JSON list of C-alpha atoms in Angstrom, two decimals:
[
{"chain": "A", "resi": 83, "resn": "MET", "atom": "CA", "xyz": [66.96, 152.70, -78.91]},
{"chain": "A", "resi": 84, "resn": "LYS", "atom": "CA", "xyz": [65.44, 154.76, -76.12]},
{"chain": "A", "resi": 85, "resn": "THR", "atom": "CA", "xyz": [68.69, 156.68, -75.68]},
{"chain": "A", "resi": 86, "resn": "GLY", "atom": "CA", "xyz": [69.08, 157.87, -79.25]},
{"chain": "A", "resi": 87, "resn": "ASN", "atom": "CA", "xyz": [68.61, 157.32, -82.94]},
{"chain": "A", "resi": 88, "resn": "TYR", "atom": "CA", "xyz": [71.72, 155.18, -83.48]},
{"chain": "A", "resi": 89, "resn": "GLY", "atom": "CA", "xyz": [69.92, 151.88, -82.89]},
{"chain": "A", "resi": 90, "resn": "LYS", "atom": "CA", "xyz": [66.96, 152.93, -85.01]},
{"chain": "A", "resi": 91, "resn": "THR", "atom": "CA", "xyz": [69.27, 153.95, -87.87]},
{"chain": "A", "resi": 92, "resn": "ILE", "atom": "CA", "xyz": [71.15, 150.65, -87.75]},
{"chain": "A", "resi": 93, "resn": "ILE", "atom": "CA", "xyz": [67.94, 148.62, -87.71]},
{"chain": "A", "resi": 94, "resn": "ASN", "atom": "CA", "xyz": [66.32, 150.60, -90.50]},
{"chain": "A", "resi": 95, "resn": "ASN", "atom": "CA", "xyz": [69.42, 150.32, -92.73]},
{"chain": "A", "resi": 96, "resn": "SER", "atom": "CA", "xyz": [69.94, 146.58, -92.22]},
{"chain": "A", "resi": 97, "resn": "SER", "atom": "CA", "xyz": [68.55, 144.52, -95.08]},
{"chain": "A", "resi": 98, "resn": "ILE", "atom": "CA", "xyz": [68.69, 141.33, -93.00]},
{"chain": "A", "resi": 99, "resn": "LYS", "atom": "CA", "xyz": [67.89, 141.43, -89.30]},
{"chain": "A", "resi": 100, "resn": "CYS", "atom": "CA", "xyz": [68.84, 138.67, -86.87]},
{"chain": "A", "resi": 101, "resn": "ILE", "atom": "CA", "xyz": [66.82, 138.95, -83.65]},
{"chain": "A", "resi": 102, "resn": "PHE", "atom": "CA", "xyz": [67.73, 136.83, -80.63]},
{"chain": "A", "resi": 103, "resn": "ASN", "atom": "CA", "xyz": [65.85, 136.44, -77.33]},
{"chain": "A", "resi": 104, "resn": "LEU", "atom": "CA", "xyz": [64.84, 139.79, -75.83]},
{"chain": "A", "resi": 105, "resn": "GLU", "atom": "CA", "xyz": [63.02, 140.89, -72.71]},
{"chain": "A", "resi": 106, "resn": "GLU", "atom": "CA", "xyz": [59.53, 142.32, -73.10]},
{"chain": "A", "resi": 107, "resn": "ASP", "atom": "CA", "xyz": [60.47, 146.03, -72.81]},
{"chain": "A", "resi": 108, "resn": "ASN", "atom": "CA", "xyz": [63.14, 145.58, -75.49]},
{"chain": "A", "resi": 109, "resn": "ILE", "atom": "CA", "xyz": [60.67, 143.77, -77.74]},
{"chain": "A", "resi": 110, "resn": "LEU", "atom": "CA", "xyz": [58.27, 146.70, -77.41]},
{"chain": "A", "resi": 111, "resn": "SER", "atom": "CA", "xyz": [61.06, 149.13, -78.35]},
{"chain": "A", "resi": 112, "resn": "LEU", "atom": "CA", "xyz": [61.99, 146.96, -81.32]},
{"chain": "A", "resi": 113, "resn": "SER", "atom": "CA", "xyz": [58.33, 146.81, -82.40]},
{"chain": "A", "resi": 114, "resn": "GLU", "atom": "CA", "xyz": [58.34, 150.59, -82.76]},
{"chain": "A", "resi": 115, "resn": "ASN", "atom": "CA", "xyz": [60.85, 150.21, -85.62]},
{"chain": "A", "resi": 116, "resn": "ILE", "atom": "CA", "xyz": [60.05, 146.78, -87.08]},
{"chain": "A", "resi": 117, "resn": "ASP", "atom": "CA", "xyz": [56.59, 145.53, -87.98]},
{"chain": "A", "resi": 118, "resn": "LEU", "atom": "CA", "xyz": [56.11, 142.66, -85.53]},
{"chain": "A", "resi": 119, "resn": "ASN", "atom": "CA", "xyz": [52.76, 141.07, -84.82]},
{"chain": "A", "resi": 120, "resn": "GLN", "atom": "CA", "xyz": [51.85, 139.75, -81.38]},
{"chain": "A", "resi": 121, "resn": "LYS", "atom": "CA", "xyz": [52.75, 136.15, -82.30]},
{"chain": "A", "resi": 122, "resn": "GLU", "atom": "CA", "xyz": [56.24, 137.22, -83.44]},
{"chain": "A", "resi": 123, "resn": "GLN", "atom": "CA", "xyz": [56.74, 139.24, -80.26]},
{"chain": "A", "resi": 124, "resn": "ILE", "atom": "CA", "xyz": [55.89, 136.17, -78.16]},
{"chain": "A", "resi": 125, "resn": "GLU", "atom": "CA", "xyz": [58.22, 134.02, -80.30]},
{"chain": "A", "resi": 126, "resn": "ILE", "atom": "CA", "xyz": [61.10, 136.46, -79.72]},
{"chain": "A", "resi": 127, "resn": "LYS", "atom": "CA", "xyz": [60.51, 136.38, -75.97]},
{"chain": "A", "resi": 128, "resn": "ASN", "atom": "CA", "xyz": [60.55, 132.56, -76.01]},
{"chain": "A", "resi": 129, "resn": "LEU", "atom": "CA", "xyz": [63.61, 132.04, -78.24]},
{"chain": "A", "resi": 130, "resn": "LYS", "atom": "CA", "xyz": [66.10, 129.61, -76.73]},
{"chain": "A", "resi": 131, "resn": "ARG", "atom": "CA", "xyz": [69.88, 129.74, -76.90]},
{"chain": "A", "resi": 132, "resn": "GLY", "atom": "CA", "xyz": [70.92, 129.26, -80.52]},
{"chain": "A", "resi": 133, "resn": "GLU", "atom": "CA", "xyz": [67.56, 130.33, -81.95]},
{"chain": "A", "resi": 134, "resn": "SER", "atom": "CA", "xyz": [66.91, 133.52, -83.88]},
{"chain": "A", "resi": 135, "resn": "LEU", "atom": "CA", "xyz": [64.19, 135.29, -85.83]},
{"chain": "A", "resi": 136, "resn": "ILE", "atom": "CA", "xyz": [65.61, 136.25, -89.23]},
{"chain": "A", "resi": 137, "resn": "ILE", "atom": "CA", "xyz": [63.88, 139.10, -91.07]},
{"chain": "A", "resi": 138, "resn": "ALA", "atom": "CA", "xyz": [64.67, 139.83, -94.73]},
{"chain": "A", "resi": 139, "resn": "GLU", "atom": "CA", "xyz": [62.29, 142.33, -96.34]},
{"chain": "A", "resi": 140, "resn": "ASN", "atom": "CA", "xyz": [58.80, 140.90, -95.71]},
{"chain": "A", "resi": 141, "resn": "ASN", "atom": "CA", "xyz": [60.06, 137.38, -94.98]},
{"chain": "A", "resi": 142, "resn": "LYS", "atom": "CA", "xyz": [60.41, 136.16, -91.40]},
{"chain": "A", "resi": 143, "resn": "ILE", "atom": "CA", "xyz": [61.59, 132.77, -90.19]},
{"chain": "A", "resi": 144, "resn": "ILE", "atom": "CA", "xyz": [62.84, 131.28, -86.94]},
{"chain": "A", "resi": 145, "resn": "ILE", "atom": "CA", "xyz": [66.10, 129.37, -87.27]},
{"chain": "A", "resi": 146, "resn": "LYS", "atom": "CA", "xyz": [68.15, 127.17, -84.97]},
{"chain": "A", "resi": 147, "resn": "ILE", "atom": "CA", "xyz": [71.90, 127.67, -85.10]},
{"chain": "A", "resi": 148, "resn": "ILE", "atom": "CA", "xyz": [73.79, 124.42, -84.53]},
{"chain": "A", "resi": 149, "resn": "SER", "atom": "CA", "xyz": [77.38, 124.84, -83.38]},
{"chain": "A", "resi": 150, "resn": "ASN", "atom": "CA", "xyz": [80.10, 122.21, -83.29]},
{"chain": "A", "resi": 151, "resn": "GLU", "atom": "CA", "xyz": [81.99, 121.17, -80.15]},
{"chain": "A", "resi": 152, "resn": "LEU", "atom": "CA", "xyz": [84.83, 123.68, -80.63]},
{"chain": "A", "resi": 153, "resn": "GLU", "atom": "CA", "xyz": [82.39, 126.55, -81.13]},
{"chain": "A", "resi": 154, "resn": "ASN", "atom": "CA", "xyz": [80.47, 125.46, -78.01]},
{"chain": "A", "resi": 155, "resn": "ASN", "atom": "CA", "xyz": [83.70, 125.45, -76.00]},
{"chain": "A", "resi": 156, "resn": "ILE", "atom": "CA", "xyz": [84.59, 128.94, -77.23]},
{"chain": "A", "resi": 157, "resn": "ILE", "atom": "CA", "xyz": [81.13, 130.27, -76.38]},
{"chain": "A", "resi": 158, "resn": "GLU", "atom": "CA", "xyz": [81.10, 128.62, -72.96]},
{"chain": "A", "resi": 159, "resn": "GLY", "atom": "CA", "xyz": [84.73, 129.48, -72.21]},
{"chain": "A", "resi": 160, "resn": "THR", "atom": "CA", "xyz": [85.66, 125.85, -71.64]},
{"chain": "A", "resi": 161, "resn": "LEU", "atom": "CA", "xyz": [88.51, 125.40, -74.12]},
{"chain": "A", "resi": 162, "resn": "ASN", "atom": "CA", "xyz": [91.14, 122.91, -73.04]},
{"chain": "A", "resi": 163, "resn": "GLU", "atom": "CA", "xyz": [94.81, 123.03, -74.08]},
{"chain": "A", "resi": 164, "resn": "ASN", "atom": "CA", "xyz": [94.26, 120.64, -77.02]},
{"chain": "A", "resi": 165, "resn": "ASP", "atom": "CA", "xyz": [91.58, 122.93, -78.49]},
{"chain": "A", "resi": 166, "resn": "LYS", "atom": "CA", "xyz": [93.88, 125.98, -78.40]},
{"chain": "A", "resi": 167, "resn": "LYS", "atom": "CA", "xyz": [96.40, 124.42, -80.81]}
]
């Protein structure tokens, strides 16, 4: 977002925002465009793999995404020959 308005435009035009773990400087940049309190900023910094902060209008909730074994293998790049069929 620091390099232009494209990121800001995308964020502002998204009705549902899915925020994953970010580093502190990116959280501060995001906070310039989305109303995040200090607790939410800390939660974003501490999100684990598979967790996300979902924002829809004034509603905010942290979710945990649970993937199955095939999805885990795709994400981790550990597909074996049987999975590819």
